[in-house]
């Protein structure tokens, strides 16, 4: 299935330029490379050339490079509002966002409709209470694809701002030897997500622990962590979380402080990957532009 690209002749350029300055969509486009469609983050547009970073889960994030493409080779990103899981998965696969069969299986096993009250199969964020949102499926899938090399050997994973508990459950499903910790600021959301986790099979729920508190401080006593995911926008680099990475570990964290023009409840910024090397040095990569709810601390 092809992504639903609406591509009105003559208007592509203006749509792309709008997307580039529109913080919620955050300069996303589709690009055709070697016969495949990929999502890409638009970083800059000059003289009908766009600087983009292609979100290519077929290669490690360390190899994602900025590329320059003429605007007429790019298409605006318009996603259909799917009403069933199979169509959502087909759409995520058609843009090469979802490329790993194990992750696809996990998305079938842990059904998003358990954690999300309405439109669970639309590729969009959905309110979960307290002005907070479960992230859009493409954002969760991109995070999982970025951390997939670590699943088999991961011992501990930390989901900061666990919200609905959906991503926490997916990590437990995908990393069979890991204990997965979630930290959530709102006690009400924590209780609701705990009830959902309690309904999962013993093999999953026995490896999930949810905690109440400020996630920016991490969970030192349960670390170090092979994967840390942050589900809200941080204003600056979360140093405690970087410290709690295991050697070889990966931190995925949105950082930024621009108010989204579409939804003033969201902040716009960039998703960063911090990789801790065996000798403790940290490499930092900017992956793509994104919008998340702000940190509550
Ligand atoms: N991955 C979650 C994201 C939910 S939205 C999901 O898809 O369901 C972000 C969550 O982070 C919210 O539930 C919010 O309450 C929580 N949050 C925001 N700031 C926080 C902080 N400093 N510490 C812990 N949780 C925080």
PDB file of C-alpha atoms and ligand atoms in Angstrom, residues 112 115 128-130 132-136 140 159-168 183-186 189 211-217 229-233 292-297, ligand 1:
ATOM      1  CA  UNK A 112      -2.819   0.168  21.028  1.00  0.00           C
ATOM      2  CA  UNK A 115      -4.077   1.992  26.050  1.00  0.00           C
ATOM      3  CA  UNK A 128      -5.071  10.501  27.758  1.00  0.00           C
ATOM      4  CA  UNK A 129      -6.095  13.031  30.437  1.00  0.00           C
ATOM      5  CA  UNK A 130      -4.264  15.766  32.405  1.00  0.00           C
ATOM      6  CA  UNK A 132      -1.227  14.721  28.156  1.00  0.00           C
ATOM      7  CA  UNK A 133      -1.206  12.576  25.000  1.00  0.00           C
ATOM      8  CA  UNK A 134      -0.219   9.077  23.960  1.00  0.00           C
ATOM      9  CA  UNK A 135       2.331   9.652  21.176  1.00  0.00           C
ATOM     10  CA  UNK A 136       1.450   8.974  17.542  1.00  0.00           C
ATOM     11  CA  UNK A 140       6.638   5.048  18.921  1.00  0.00           C
ATOM     12  CA  UNK A 159      10.476   4.677  29.893  1.00  0.00           C
ATOM     13  CA  UNK A 160      10.410   8.233  31.244  1.00  0.00           C
ATOM     14  CA  UNK A 161       6.969   9.854  31.122  1.00  0.00           C
ATOM     15  CA  UNK A 162       5.307   6.467  30.646  1.00  0.00           C
ATOM     16  CA  UNK A 163       1.826   8.034  30.322  1.00  0.00           C
ATOM     17  CA  UNK A 164      -0.532   5.434  28.874  1.00  0.00           C
ATOM     18  CA  UNK A 165       1.958   2.590  29.512  1.00  0.00           C
ATOM     19  CA  UNK A 166       1.762   1.469  25.865  1.00  0.00           C
ATOM     20  CA  UNK A 167       5.436   1.989  24.991  1.00  0.00           C
ATOM     21  CA  UNK A 168       6.463   0.474  28.344  1.00  0.00           C
ATOM     22  CA  UNK A 183       8.202   6.757  35.561  1.00  0.00           C
ATOM     23  CA  UNK A 184       5.119   8.957  35.420  1.00  0.00           C
ATOM     24  CA  UNK A 185       4.477  12.389  36.948  1.00  0.00           C
ATOM     25  CA  UNK A 186       0.664  12.134  37.333  1.00  0.00           C
ATOM     26  CA  UNK A 189      -2.174   8.285  34.802  1.00  0.00           C
ATOM     27  CA  UNK A 211       6.978   4.442  39.537  1.00  0.00           C
ATOM     28  CA  UNK A 212       5.513   7.824  40.417  1.00  0.00           C
ATOM     29  CA  UNK A 213       7.808  10.872  40.301  1.00  0.00           C
ATOM     30  CA  UNK A 214      10.027  13.219  38.345  1.00  0.00           C
ATOM     31  CA  UNK A 215      11.412  11.240  35.460  1.00  0.00           C
ATOM     32  CA  UNK A 216      14.201  13.725  34.770  1.00  0.00           C
ATOM     33  CA  UNK A 217      15.982  12.368  37.846  1.00  0.00           C
ATOM     34  CA  UNK A 229      13.162   6.745  26.251  1.00  0.00           C
ATOM     35  CA  UNK A 230      11.752  10.147  27.210  1.00  0.00           C
ATOM     36  CA  UNK A 231       8.148  10.832  26.154  1.00  0.00           C
ATOM     37  CA  UNK A 232       8.013  14.603  26.836  1.00  0.00           C
ATOM     38  CA  UNK A 233       9.953  17.631  25.610  1.00  0.00           C
ATOM     39  CA  UNK A 292       5.840  16.585  22.485  1.00  0.00           C
ATOM     40  CA  UNK A 293       4.030  17.687  25.635  1.00  0.00           C
ATOM     41  CA  UNK A 294       6.334  19.689  27.926  1.00  0.00           C
ATOM     42  CA  UNK A 295       8.025  18.293  31.016  1.00  0.00           C
ATOM     43  CA  UNK A 296       5.822  18.826  34.074  1.00  0.00           C
ATOM     44  CA  UNK A 297       8.890  19.583  36.239  1.00  0.00           C
TER      45      UNK A 297
HETATM   46  N1  LIG B   1       5.094   7.460  26.013  1.00  0.00           N
HETATM   47  C1  LIG B   1       3.891   7.986  26.613  1.00  0.00           C
HETATM   48  C2  LIG B   1       3.968   9.493  26.562  1.00  0.00           C
HETATM   49  C3  LIG B   1       2.832  10.166  27.235  1.00  0.00           C
HETATM   50  S1  LIG B   1       2.888  11.930  27.175  1.00  0.00           S
HETATM   51  C4  LIG B   1       2.695   7.487  25.838  1.00  0.00           C
HETATM   52  O1  LIG B   1       2.790   7.392  24.626  1.00  0.00           O
HETATM   53  O2  LIG B   1       1.642   7.228  26.427  1.00  0.00           O
HETATM   54  C5  LIG B   1       4.199  12.285  28.253  1.00  0.00           C
HETATM   55  C6  LIG B   1       4.022  11.803  29.645  1.00  0.00           C
HETATM   56  O3  LIG B   1       5.114  12.288  30.403  1.00  0.00           O
HETATM   57  C7  LIG B   1       2.759  12.311  30.329  1.00  0.00           C
HETATM   58  O4  LIG B   1       2.056  11.230  30.836  1.00  0.00           O
HETATM   59  C8  LIG B   1       3.274  13.250  31.425  1.00  0.00           C
HETATM   60  O5  LIG B   1       2.461  13.247  32.580  1.00  0.00           O
HETATM   61  C9  LIG B   1       4.639  12.669  31.686  1.00  0.00           C
HETATM   62  N2  LIG B   1       5.603  13.638  32.228  1.00  0.00           N
HETATM   63  C10 LIG B   1       5.805  14.927  31.862  1.00  0.00           C
HETATM   64  N3  LIG B   1       6.829  15.452  32.554  1.00  0.00           N
HETATM   65  C11 LIG B   1       7.287  14.469  33.383  1.00  0.00           C
HETATM   66  C12 LIG B   1       8.336  14.398  34.321  1.00  0.00           C
HETATM   67  N4  LIG B   1       9.156  15.432  34.569  1.00  0.00           N
HETATM   68  N5  LIG B   1       8.519  13.227  34.972  1.00  0.00           N
HETATM   69  C13 LIG B   1       7.727  12.141  34.737  1.00  0.00           C
HETATM   70  N6  LIG B   1       6.708  12.161  33.837  1.00  0.00           N
HETATM   71  C14 LIG B   1       6.507  13.314  33.170  1.00  0.00           C
END
